[in-house]
Coordinates of N, CA and C in Angstrom, one line a residue:
Chain A
D1 N 76.5 43.5 110.2 CA 77.0 43.2 108.9 C 77.9 44.3 108.4
S2 N 79.2 44.0 108.2 CA 80.2 45.0 107.8 C 80.0 45.4 106.4
G3 N 79.4 44.5 105.6 CA 79.4 44.8 104.1 C 80.5 44.1 103.4
V4 N 81.4 43.5 104.1 CA 82.5 42.8 103.4 C 82.1 41.3 103.4
T5 N 82.2 40.7 102.3 CA 81.8 39.3 102.2 C 83.1 38.4 101.8
Q6 N 83.1 37.2 102.4 CA 84.2 36.3 102.1 C 83.6 34.9 101.8
T7 N 84.2 34.3 100.9 CA 83.8 32.9 100.6 C 85.1 32.1 100.3
P8 N 85.0 30.8 100.7 CA 84.0 30.1 101.4 C 84.1 30.4 102.9
K9 N 83.2 30.0 103.7 CA 83.2 30.2 105.2 C 84.2 29.2 105.8
H10 N 84.2 28.0 105.3 CA 85.1 26.9 105.7 C 85.7 26.2 104.6
L11 N 87.0 25.8 104.8 CA 87.7 25.1 103.7 C 88.6 24.0 104.4
I12 N 88.4 22.8 104.0 CA 89.2 21.7 104.5 C 90.0 21.1 103.4
T13 N 91.3 21.0 103.5 CA 92.1 20.5 102.4 C 93.3 19.8 103.0
A14 N 94.1 19.2 102.1 CA 95.3 18.4 102.6 C 96.6 19.2 102.3
T15 N 97.6 18.7 103.0 CA 98.9 19.3 102.9 C 99.4 19.2 101.4
G16 N 100.0 20.2 100.9 CA 100.5 20.3 99.6 C 99.6 20.8 98.6
Q17 N 98.3 21.0 99.0 CA 97.3 21.5 98.0 C 97.4 23.0 97.9
R18 N 96.5 23.5 97.0 CA 96.4 25.0 96.8 C 95.0 25.4 96.9
V19 N 94.7 26.5 97.5 CA 93.3 27.0 97.7 C 93.3 28.5 97.4
T20 N 92.1 28.9 97.0 CA 91.8 30.4 96.8 C 90.7 30.9 97.6
L21 N 91.0 31.9 98.4 CA 90.0 32.6 99.2 C 89.5 33.9 98.5
R22 N 88.3 34.2 98.6 CA 87.7 35.3 97.9 C 87.1 36.3 98.8
C23 N 87.3 37.6 98.4 CA 86.7 38.7 99.3 C 86.1 39.7 98.4
S24 N 84.9 40.2 98.8 CA 84.3 41.3 98.1 C 84.2 42.5 99.1
P25 N 84.9 43.6 98.8 CA 84.9 44.7 99.8 C 83.5 45.4 99.8
R26 N 83.4 46.3 100.8 CA 82.2 47.2 100.9 C 82.1 48.0 99.6
S27 N 80.9 48.4 99.2 CA 80.7 49.2 98.1 C 81.4 50.5 98.3
G28 N 82.2 50.9 97.3 CA 83.0 52.1 97.3 C 84.4 52.1 97.9
D29 N 84.7 51.0 98.6 CA 86.0 50.8 99.2 C 87.0 50.4 98.2
L30 N 88.2 51.1 98.1 CA 89.2 50.8 97.1 C 90.3 49.9 97.7
S31 N 90.4 49.9 99.0 CA 91.5 49.1 99.7 C 91.0 47.8 100.2
V32 N 91.8 46.8 100.0 CA 91.5 45.5 100.6 C 92.7 45.0 101.3
Y33 N 92.5 44.5 102.5 CA 93.6 44.0 103.3 C 93.3 42.5 103.6
W34 N 94.4 41.7 103.7 CA 94.2 40.3 104.2 C 95.0 40.1 105.5
Y35 N 94.3 39.4 106.4 CA 94.9 39.1 107.7 C 94.8 37.6 108.0
Q36 N 95.8 37.1 108.8 CA 95.7 35.7 109.2 C 95.6 35.7 110.7
Q37 N 94.7 34.9 111.2 CA 94.5 34.8 112.7 C 94.8 33.3 113.1
S38 N 95.8 33.1 113.9 CA 96.1 31.8 114.3 C 96.4 31.8 115.8
L39 N 96.3 30.6 116.5 CA 96.6 30.6 117.9 C 98.1 31.0 118.2
D40 N 99.0 30.5 117.3 CA 100.4 30.8 117.5 C 100.8 32.2 117.3
Q41 N 100.3 32.8 116.2 CA 100.8 34.1 115.8 C 99.8 35.2 116.0
G42 N 98.6 34.9 116.5 CA 97.7 36.0 116.7 C 97.2 36.5 115.3
L43 N 96.8 37.8 115.3 CA 96.3 38.4 114.1 C 97.5 39.1 113.4
Q44 N 97.7 38.7 112.2 CA 98.9 39.3 111.4 C 98.4 39.8 110.1
F45 N 98.9 41.0 109.8 CA 98.6 41.6 108.5 C 99.5 40.9 107.4
L46 N 98.8 40.5 106.3 CA 99.5 39.8 105.2 C 99.8 40.8 104.1
I47 N 98.8 41.4 103.5 CA 99.0 42.2 102.3 C 97.8 43.2 102.1
Q48 N 98.1 44.3 101.4 CA 97.1 45.3 101.1 C 97.1 45.6 99.6
Y49 N 95.9 45.7 99.1 CA 95.8 46.2 97.7 C 95.0 47.4 97.7
Y50 N 95.3 48.3 96.8 CA 94.5 49.6 96.6 C 94.2 49.7 95.1
N51 N 93.0 49.7 94.8 CA 92.5 49.9 93.4 C 93.3 49.1 92.4
G52 N 93.5 47.8 92.8 CA 94.1 46.9 91.9 C 95.7 46.8 92.0
E53 N 96.3 47.7 92.8 CA 97.7 47.6 92.9 C 98.1 47.2 94.3
E54 N 99.2 46.4 94.4 CA 99.7 46.1 95.7 C 100.2 47.3 96.4
R55 N 99.8 47.5 97.7 CA 100.2 48.8 98.4 C 101.1 48.5 99.5
A56 N 101.0 47.4 100.2 CA 101.8 47.2 101.3 C 101.9 45.7 101.6
K57 N 103.0 45.2 102.1 CA 103.2 43.8 102.4 C 103.5 43.7 103.9
G58 N 102.9 42.7 104.5 CA 103.2 42.3 105.9 C 104.0 41.0 105.9
N59 N 103.5 40.2 106.8 CA 104.2 38.9 107.0 C 103.7 37.8 106.1
I60 N 103.6 38.1 104.8 CA 103.1 37.1 103.9 C 104.2 36.2 103.4
L61 N 103.9 34.9 103.4 CA 104.8 33.9 103.0 C 104.9 33.9 101.4
E62 N 106.1 33.5 100.9 CA 106.2 33.4 99.5 C 105.3 32.5 98.8
R63 N 104.8 31.5 99.6 CA 103.8 30.5 99.0 C 102.4 31.1 98.9
F64 N 102.2 32.3 99.4 CA 101.0 33.0 99.4 C 101.0 34.1 98.4
S65 N 99.9 34.4 97.7 CA 99.9 35.5 96.8 C 98.5 36.1 96.8
A66 N 98.3 37.3 96.3 CA 97.0 37.9 96.3 C 96.9 38.7 95.0
Q67 N 95.7 39.1 94.7 CA 95.4 40.1 93.6 C 94.1 40.7 93.8
Q68 N 94.0 41.9 93.3 CA 92.7 42.6 93.3 C 92.3 42.9 91.9
F69 N 91.0 42.6 91.5 CA 90.5 42.6 90.2 C 89.9 44.0 89.9
P70 N 89.6 44.2 88.6 CA 89.0 45.5 88.2 C 87.7 45.8 89.0
D71 N 86.9 44.8 89.3 CA 85.7 45.0 90.0 C 86.0 45.2 91.5
L72 N 87.2 45.2 91.9 CA 87.7 45.4 93.3 C 87.6 44.2 94.2
H73 N 87.1 43.1 93.8 CA 87.1 42.0 94.6 C 88.6 41.4 94.7
S74 N 88.9 40.7 95.7 CA 90.3 40.2 95.9 C 90.3 38.7 96.1
E75 N 91.4 38.1 95.7 CA 91.6 36.7 96.0 C 93.0 36.5 96.7
L76 N 93.0 35.6 97.6 CA 94.2 35.2 98.3 C 94.5 33.8 98.0
N77 N 95.6 33.5 97.3 CA 96.0 32.2 96.9 C 97.0 31.6 97.8
L78 N 96.8 30.4 98.4 CA 97.7 29.8 99.3 C 98.1 28.5 98.7
S79 N 99.4 28.3 98.5 CA 99.8 27.0 97.8 C 100.8 26.2 98.7
S80 N 101.0 25.0 98.2 CA 101.9 24.1 99.0 C 101.6 24.1 100.5
L81 N 100.3 23.9 100.8 CA 99.8 24.1 102.1 C 100.5 23.2 103.1
E82 N 100.7 23.8 104.3 CA 101.3 23.0 105.4 C 100.3 23.1 106.6
L83 N 100.5 22.2 107.5 CA 99.6 22.1 108.7 C 99.5 23.4 109.4
G84 N 100.6 24.1 109.4 CA 100.7 25.4 110.1 C 99.9 26.5 109.5
D85 N 99.4 26.3 108.3 CA 98.7 27.3 107.6 C 97.2 27.3 108.0
S86 N 96.8 26.3 108.8 CA 95.5 26.3 109.3 C 95.2 27.5 110.2
A87 N 94.2 28.3 109.8 CA 94.0 29.5 110.5 C 92.7 30.1 110.0
L88 N 92.3 31.2 110.6 CA 91.2 32.0 110.1 C 91.8 33.2 109.3
Y89 N 91.3 33.3 108.1 CA 91.8 34.4 107.2 C 90.7 35.4 107.0
F90 N 91.1 36.6 107.4 CA 90.1 37.8 107.3 C 90.5 38.7 106.1
C91 N 89.5 39.2 105.5 CA 89.6 40.3 104.6 C 89.0 41.5 105.2
A92 N 89.6 42.7 105.0 CA 89.0 43.9 105.5 C 89.1 44.9 104.3
S93 N 88.2 45.9 104.4 CA 88.3 46.9 103.3 C 88.1 48.3 104.0
S94 N 88.6 49.3 103.3 CA 88.5 50.7 103.7 C 88.6 51.6 102.5
G95 N 88.3 52.9 102.8 CA 88.6 53.8 101.7 C 87.5 54.8 101.4
D96 N 86.3 54.6 101.8 CA 85.4 55.6 101.5 C 85.6 56.9 102.3
R97 N 85.2 58.0 101.8 CA 85.6 59.3 102.4 C 85.2 59.4 103.9
E98 N 84.1 58.9 104.2 CA 83.6 59.0 105.6 C 84.4 58.2 106.6
H99 N 84.8 57.0 106.1 CA 85.5 56.0 107.1 C 86.9 55.7 106.6
Y100 N 87.6 56.8 106.2 CA 88.9 56.5 105.6 C 89.9 55.8 106.5
N101 N 89.8 56.0 107.8 CA 90.8 55.4 108.7 C 90.2 54.1 109.4
E102 N 89.1 53.7 108.9 CA 88.6 52.4 109.5 C 88.7 51.3 108.5
Q103 N 89.0 50.1 109.1 CA 89.0 48.9 108.3 C 87.8 48.1 108.7
F104 N 87.0 47.7 107.8 CA 85.8 46.9 108.0 C 86.1 45.4 107.7
F105 N 85.9 44.5 108.6 CA 86.3 43.1 108.5 C 85.2 42.3 108.0
G106 N 85.5 41.3 107.2 CA 84.6 40.3 106.8 C 84.5 39.2 107.9
P107 N 83.6 38.2 107.7 CA 83.4 37.2 108.7 C 84.5 36.1 108.7
G108 N 85.4 36.1 107.7 CA 86.5 35.2 107.7 C 86.3 33.9 107.0
T109 N 87.4 33.3 106.6 CA 87.4 31.9 106.0 C 88.2 31.1 107.0
R110 N 87.7 30.0 107.5 CA 88.4 29.1 108.3 C 89.0 28.0 107.5
L111 N 90.4 28.0 107.4 CA 91.1 27.0 106.6 C 91.6 25.9 107.6
T112 N 91.3 24.7 107.3 CA 91.9 23.6 108.0 C 92.7 22.7 107.0
V113 N 94.0 22.6 107.3 CA 94.9 21.7 106.5 C 95.1 20.4 107.3
L114 N 94.8 19.3 106.6 CA 94.9 18.0 107.3 C 96.1 17.2 106.7
Chain B
A1 N 109.0 50.8 113.0 CA 108.4 49.6 113.5 C 107.4 49.9 114.6
Q2 N 106.4 49.1 114.7 CA 105.4 49.4 115.8 C 105.0 48.1 116.4
S3 N 104.5 48.2 117.6 CA 104.1 47.0 118.3 C 103.0 47.4 119.3
V4 N 102.2 46.4 119.7 CA 101.1 46.6 120.7 C 101.2 45.5 121.8
T5 N 101.1 46.0 123.0 CA 101.1 45.1 124.1 C 99.8 45.2 124.9
Q6 N 99.1 44.1 125.0 CA 97.9 44.1 125.8 C 98.2 43.3 127.1
L7 N 98.0 44.0 128.2 CA 98.3 43.4 129.5 C 97.2 42.5 129.9
G8 N 97.4 41.2 130.1 CA 96.4 40.3 130.5 C 95.7 39.6 129.3
S9 N 96.0 38.3 129.2 CA 95.3 37.6 128.1 C 93.8 37.3 128.5
H10 N 93.5 37.3 129.8 CA 92.2 37.1 130.3 C 91.9 38.1 131.4
V11 N 90.7 38.7 131.3 CA 90.3 39.6 132.4 C 88.9 39.2 132.7
S12 N 88.7 39.1 134.0 CA 87.4 38.7 134.5 C 86.8 39.7 135.4
V13 N 85.6 40.2 135.2 CA 84.9 41.2 136.0 C 83.5 40.7 136.3
S14 N 82.9 41.2 137.3 CA 81.5 40.9 137.6 C 80.6 41.8 136.8
E15 N 79.4 41.3 136.5 CA 78.4 42.1 135.8 C 78.2 43.4 136.6
G16 N 78.2 44.5 136.0 CA 78.0 45.8 136.6 C 79.3 46.5 137.1
A17 N 80.4 45.8 137.1 CA 81.6 46.3 137.5 C 82.3 47.1 136.4
L18 N 83.4 47.8 136.7 CA 84.2 48.6 135.7 C 85.0 47.6 134.9
V19 N 85.0 47.9 133.6 CA 85.9 47.1 132.7 C 87.1 48.0 132.4
L20 N 88.3 47.4 132.5 CA 89.5 48.1 132.1 C 90.4 47.1 131.4
L21 N 90.6 47.4 130.1 CA 91.5 46.6 129.3 C 92.7 47.4 128.9
R22 N 93.9 46.9 129.1 CA 95.1 47.8 129.0 C 95.7 47.5 127.6
C23 N 96.2 48.6 127.0 CA 96.9 48.6 125.8 C 98.0 49.6 125.8
N24 N 99.2 49.1 125.5 CA 100.4 50.0 125.3 C 101.0 49.8 124.0
Y25 N 101.4 50.8 123.3 CA 101.9 50.7 122.0 C 103.4 51.3 121.9
S26 N 104.0 50.8 120.9 CA 105.3 51.4 120.5 C 105.3 51.7 119.0
S27 N 105.6 53.0 118.7 CA 105.5 53.4 117.4 C 106.6 54.5 117.1
S28 N 107.2 54.5 116.0 CA 108.3 55.5 115.7 C 107.7 56.8 115.2
V29 N 106.4 56.7 114.8 CA 105.7 57.9 114.4 C 104.4 58.0 115.1
P30 N 103.7 59.2 115.2 CA 102.4 59.2 115.8 C 101.5 58.2 115.2
P31 N 100.8 57.5 116.0 CA 99.9 56.4 115.5 C 98.5 56.8 115.5
Y32 N 97.8 56.0 114.7 CA 96.3 55.9 114.8 C 96.1 54.7 115.7
L33 N 95.1 54.7 116.6 CA 94.9 53.6 117.5 C 93.5 53.2 117.4
F34 N 93.3 51.9 117.6 CA 92.0 51.3 117.4 C 91.7 50.2 118.5
W35 N 90.5 50.0 118.8 CA 90.0 48.9 119.6 C 89.0 48.1 118.8
Y36 N 89.2 46.8 118.6 CA 88.2 46.0 117.9 C 87.7 44.9 118.9
V37 N 86.5 44.4 118.7 CA 85.9 43.4 119.5 C 85.6 42.2 118.5
Q38 N 85.8 41.0 119.0 CA 85.5 39.8 118.2 C 84.7 38.9 119.1
Y39 N 83.5 38.6 118.6 CA 82.6 37.6 119.3 C 82.9 36.3 118.7
P40 N 82.6 35.2 119.4 CA 82.9 33.9 118.9 C 82.4 33.6 117.5
N41 N 83.3 33.1 116.6 CA 83.0 32.7 115.3 C 82.5 33.9 114.4
Q42 N 83.0 35.1 114.7 CA 82.6 36.2 114.0 C 83.9 37.0 113.6
G43 N 83.7 38.0 112.7 CA 84.8 38.9 112.3 C 85.0 39.9 113.4
L44 N 85.9 40.9 113.1 CA 86.2 41.9 114.0 C 85.3 43.1 113.8
Q45 N 84.9 43.8 114.9 CA 84.0 44.9 114.8 C 84.7 46.1 115.5
L46 N 84.8 47.2 114.8 CA 85.4 48.4 115.4 C 84.6 49.0 116.5
L47 N 85.3 49.1 117.7 CA 84.7 49.7 118.9 C 84.9 51.2 118.9
L48 N 86.1 51.6 118.6 CA 86.4 53.0 118.6 C 87.8 53.2 118.0
K49 N 88.1 54.5 117.7 CA 89.4 54.8 117.1 C 89.9 56.2 117.6
Y50 N 91.2 56.3 117.7 CA 91.8 57.6 117.9 C 92.6 58.0 116.6
T51 N 92.4 59.1 116.1 CA 93.2 59.6 114.9 C 93.9 60.9 115.3
T52 N 93.1 61.9 115.4 CA 93.7 63.2 115.9 C 92.6 63.9 116.8
G53 N 93.0 65.0 117.5 CA 92.0 65.7 118.2 C 91.8 65.2 119.6
A54 N 90.6 65.2 120.1 CA 90.3 64.8 121.5 C 90.9 63.5 121.9
T55 N 91.6 63.5 123.0 CA 92.3 62.2 123.4 C 91.3 61.2 124.1
L56 N 90.2 61.7 124.5 CA 89.2 60.8 125.1 C 88.2 60.4 124.0
V57 N 88.1 59.2 123.6 CA 87.3 58.8 122.5 C 86.2 57.9 123.0
K58 N 85.0 58.2 122.5 CA 83.9 57.4 122.9 C 83.5 56.4 121.7
G59 N 83.1 55.2 122.0 CA 82.8 54.3 121.0 C 81.4 53.7 121.2
I60 N 81.2 52.5 120.6 CA 79.9 51.9 120.6 C 79.8 51.1 121.9
N61 N 78.6 50.7 122.3 CA 78.3 49.9 123.4 C 78.8 50.4 124.7
G62 N 78.9 51.7 124.8 CA 79.3 52.3 126.1 C 80.8 52.3 126.4
F63 N 81.6 51.9 125.5 CA 83.1 51.9 125.7 C 83.7 53.2 125.4
E64 N 84.8 53.5 126.0 CA 85.6 54.6 125.7 C 87.1 54.3 126.0
A65 N 88.0 55.1 125.4 CA 89.4 54.9 125.6 C 90.1 56.3 125.6
E66 N 91.2 56.4 126.3 CA 91.9 57.6 126.3 C 93.3 57.4 125.8
F67 N 93.7 58.3 124.9 CA 95.1 58.3 124.3 C 95.9 59.1 125.2
K68 N 97.0 58.5 125.8 CA 97.9 59.2 126.7 C 99.3 59.0 126.0
K69 N 99.7 60.1 125.4 CA 101.0 60.0 124.6 C 102.2 59.8 125.5
S70 N 102.2 60.5 126.7 CA 103.3 60.4 127.6 C 103.4 58.9 128.2
E71 N 102.3 58.2 128.2 CA 102.4 56.8 128.7 C 102.3 55.8 127.6
T72 N 102.3 56.3 126.4 CA 102.1 55.4 125.2 C 101.0 54.4 125.4
S73 N 99.9 54.9 125.9 CA 98.8 53.9 126.3 C 97.5 54.3 125.6
F74 N 96.6 53.4 125.5 CA 95.3 53.6 124.9 C 94.3 52.5 125.6
H75 N 94.1 52.7 126.9 CA 93.3 51.7 127.6 C 91.8 51.9 127.4
L76 N 91.2 50.8 127.3 CA 89.7 50.7 127.0 C 88.9 50.5 128.3
T77 N 87.9 51.3 128.5 CA 87.1 51.2 129.7 C 85.6 51.2 129.4
K78 N 84.9 50.7 130.4 CA 83.4 50.7 130.3 C 83.0 50.8 131.8
P79 N 82.1 51.7 132.2 CA 81.8 51.9 133.6 C 81.1 50.7 134.2
S80 N 80.2 50.0 133.4 CA 79.4 48.9 134.0 C 79.3 47.8 133.0
A81 N 79.9 46.7 133.3 CA 80.0 45.5 132.4 C 78.6 44.8 132.3
H82 N 78.4 44.4 131.1 CA 77.2 43.6 130.8 C 77.5 42.3 130.3
M83 N 76.7 41.3 130.5 CA 77.0 39.9 130.1 C 77.3 39.9 128.6
S84 N 76.7 40.7 127.8 CA 76.9 40.7 126.4 C 78.3 41.2 126.0
D85 N 79.0 41.8 126.9 CA 80.4 42.3 126.6 C 81.4 41.2 126.6
A86 N 81.1 40.0 127.0 CA 82.0 38.9 126.9 C 82.4 38.6 125.5
A87 N 83.7 38.8 125.3 CA 84.3 38.6 123.9 C 85.8 38.8 124.0
E88 N 86.4 38.7 122.8 CA 87.9 39.0 122.7 C 88.0 40.4 122.2
Y89 N 89.0 41.1 122.8 CA 89.2 42.5 122.5 C 90.6 42.7 122.0
F90 N 90.7 43.4 120.9 CA 92.1 43.6 120.3 C 92.3 45.1 120.2
C91 N 93.5 45.5 120.6 CA 94.0 46.9 120.4 C 94.9 46.8 119.1
A92 N 94.9 47.9 118.3 CA 95.6 47.9 117.1 C 96.2 49.3 116.8
V93 N 97.3 49.3 116.1 CA 97.9 50.6 115.7 C 98.3 50.6 114.3
R94 N 98.2 51.8 113.7 CA 98.7 52.1 112.4 C 99.4 53.4 112.3
P95 N 100.4 53.5 111.5 CA 101.2 54.8 111.5 C 100.3 55.9 111.0
W96 N 100.5 57.1 111.6 CA 99.8 58.3 111.2 C 100.1 58.7 109.8
G97 N 99.1 59.0 109.1 CA 99.4 59.6 107.7 C 99.5 58.5 106.7
G98 N 99.0 58.7 105.5 CA 99.1 57.7 104.4 C 98.1 56.7 104.5
G99 N 97.8 56.0 103.4 CA 96.8 55.0 103.4 C 97.4 53.6 103.4
A100 N 98.7 53.5 103.4 CA 99.3 52.2 103.3 C 99.5 51.6 104.6
D101 N 99.7 50.3 104.6 CA 100.0 49.5 105.8 C 98.8 49.0 106.5
G102 N 98.9 47.8 106.9 CA 97.8 47.2 107.6 C 98.0 47.5 109.1
L103 N 97.1 47.0 109.9 CA 97.1 47.2 111.3 C 98.0 46.2 112.0
T104 N 98.7 46.7 113.0 CA 99.4 45.8 113.9 C 98.6 45.6 115.2
F105 N 98.3 44.3 115.4 CA 97.4 44.0 116.5 C 98.1 43.5 117.8
G106 N 97.6 43.8 118.9 CA 98.0 43.1 120.1 C 97.5 41.6 120.1
K107 N 97.9 40.9 121.1 CA 97.5 39.5 121.2 C 96.1 39.2 121.6
G108 N 95.4 40.3 122.1 CA 94.0 40.1 122.5 C 93.9 39.9 124.0
T109 N 92.7 40.4 124.4 CA 92.3 40.1 125.8 C 90.9 39.5 125.8
H110 N 90.8 38.3 126.5 CA 89.5 37.7 126.6 C 88.8 38.2 127.8
L111 N 87.7 38.9 127.6 CA 86.9 39.5 128.7 C 85.8 38.5 129.1
I112 N 85.9 38.1 130.4 CA 84.9 37.2 131.0 C 84.0 38.0 131.9
I113 N 82.7 37.9 131.8 CA 81.8 38.6 132.7 C 81.2 37.5 133.7
Q114 N 81.4 37.7 134.9 CA 80.8 36.9 136.0 C 79.4 37.4 136.4
P115 N 78.5 36.5 136.4 CA 77.1 36.9 136.8 C 77.0 37.4 138.3

């Protein structure tokens, strides 16, 4: 158990819809990262937040957005969903003094767009 | 810009044999290097990492990797494969220094262990 939690585990929705994925980082971690894992694209970095502020952007679509709240949990919002958005979405966290260079991954949310 | 190439999308070894998973990277600055393992329907678990210092890095479950700057490689090895090692393995890179930026992953290598 990495200490990172993600909800829900599975999500099935239709094209055009909007969903929100939630992540709670490990206790003490200030950074949260979002990744997408798909058969086509592999594992791709989407976005990073550090202590509530956006820190870095990767291959995140404009239809996607994220935020990190004062209690450090993060949400990834996916809108106008397309079939190609079906993927496993991982959240990772890092930042405590001992494990500064490590990212701890949650179990993921599997999104299926029908 | 950085990239990671993992040679071989599937590698099959016999139980007890040497495991060698190859990773080459491209980075404009000195990198941090990582190997992660993913078991079916699970998240990624860190096996080992190279940041600075000793170039031979030991990780969990008997795995180790050697950073070779001249070859821009970070191959993962284990002397004797076990059935429980069957999983997907990912090599990843991050620029040295700073806390920003996510990891850039290779496409992964599926390790198959033959009994």
